[in-house]
């Protein structure tokens, strides 16, 4: 009898948890998929953290372009 009550409780819990909307399931899948992809990139040795760039610049746009051209000029 106790085993049946436990099974019924587990079934009720599963039903409650499975009442996600389609949109919620889609978002959950995208989060999981993204997390797995990021983890696989890290396992392959790729750096997945975004690079930090200086947000403030004292140079004008023209000076920044010229600086980039000099930096990447081969």
GROMACS .gro file of C-alpha atoms in nm:
model
   74
    1UNK     CA    1   0.000   0.000   0.000
    2UNK     CA    2   0.280   0.239   0.088
    3UNK     CA    3   0.456   0.161  -0.240
    4UNK     CA    4   0.140   0.246  -0.435
    5UNK     CA    5   0.108   0.578  -0.250
    6UNK     CA    6   0.471   0.660  -0.331
    7UNK     CA    7   0.417   0.574  -0.700
    8UNK     CA    8   0.103   0.788  -0.710
    9UNK     CA    9   0.292   1.080  -0.553
   10UNK     CA   10   0.575   1.042  -0.805
   11UNK     CA   11   0.326   1.030  -1.092
   12UNK     CA   12   0.152   1.344  -0.965
   13UNK     CA   13   0.487   1.523  -0.938
   14UNK     CA   14   0.576   1.421  -1.293
   15UNK     CA   15   0.244   1.550  -1.422
   16UNK     CA   16   0.296   1.883  -1.247
   17UNK     CA   17   0.648   1.919  -1.383
   18UNK     CA   18   0.548   1.822  -1.736
   19UNK     CA   19   0.288   2.097  -1.764
   20UNK     CA   20   0.531   2.335  -1.932
   21UNK     CA   21   0.400   2.534  -2.221
   22UNK     CA   22   0.544   2.481  -2.565
   23UNK     CA   23   0.719   2.818  -2.542
   24UNK     CA   24   0.876   2.724  -2.206
   25UNK     CA   25   0.995   2.392  -2.346
   26UNK     CA   26   1.143   2.568  -2.651
   27UNK     CA   27   1.329   2.818  -2.432
   28UNK     CA   28   1.454   2.540  -2.206
   29UNK     CA   29   1.577   2.344  -2.509
   30UNK     CA   30   1.758   2.649  -2.649
   31UNK     CA   31   1.929   2.715  -2.314
   32UNK     CA   32   2.038   2.354  -2.283
   33UNK     CA   33   2.152   2.338  -2.644
   34UNK     CA   34   2.352   2.659  -2.608
   35UNK     CA   35   2.512   2.543  -2.285
   36UNK     CA   36   2.609   2.208  -2.441
   37UNK     CA   37   2.756   2.378  -2.749
   38UNK     CA   38   2.962   2.614  -2.533
   39UNK     CA   39   3.086   2.321  -2.324
   40UNK     CA   40   3.189   2.127  -2.635
   41UNK     CA   41   3.383   2.430  -2.765
   42UNK     CA   42   3.563   2.455  -2.432
   43UNK     CA   43   3.652   2.085  -2.448
   44UNK     CA   44   3.802   2.144  -2.793
   45UNK     CA   45   4.020   2.419  -2.648
   46UNK     CA   46   3.837   2.728  -2.772
   47UNK     CA   47   3.805   3.032  -2.550
   48UNK     CA   48   3.434   3.101  -2.517
   49UNK     CA   49   3.457   3.413  -2.301
   50UNK     CA   50   3.396   3.734  -2.494
   51UNK     CA   51   3.698   3.952  -2.542
   52UNK     CA   52   3.707   4.270  -2.345
   53UNK     CA   53   3.761   4.587  -2.542
   54UNK     CA   54   3.804   4.936  -2.417
   55UNK     CA   55   3.474   5.114  -2.447
   56UNK     CA   56   3.613   5.463  -2.414
   57UNK     CA   57   3.851   5.589  -2.676
   58UNK     CA   58   4.023   5.922  -2.700
   59UNK     CA   59   4.081   5.874  -3.073
   60UNK     CA   60   3.843   5.993  -3.340
   61UNK     CA   61   3.685   5.739  -3.571
   62UNK     CA   62   3.930   5.830  -3.847
   63UNK     CA   63   4.226   5.782  -3.611
   64UNK     CA   64   4.089   5.446  -3.498
   65UNK     CA   65   4.057   5.330  -3.859
   66UNK     CA   66   4.411   5.442  -3.941
   67UNK     CA   67   4.539   5.269  -3.628
   68UNK     CA   68   4.364   4.945  -3.726
   69UNK     CA   69   4.500   4.967  -4.081
   70UNK     CA   70   4.856   5.009  -3.946
   71UNK     CA   71   4.803   4.721  -3.700
   72UNK     CA   72   4.670   4.477  -3.961
   73UNK     CA   73   4.888   4.595  -4.251
   74UNK     CA   74   5.125   4.321  -4.359
   0.00000   0.00000   0.00000
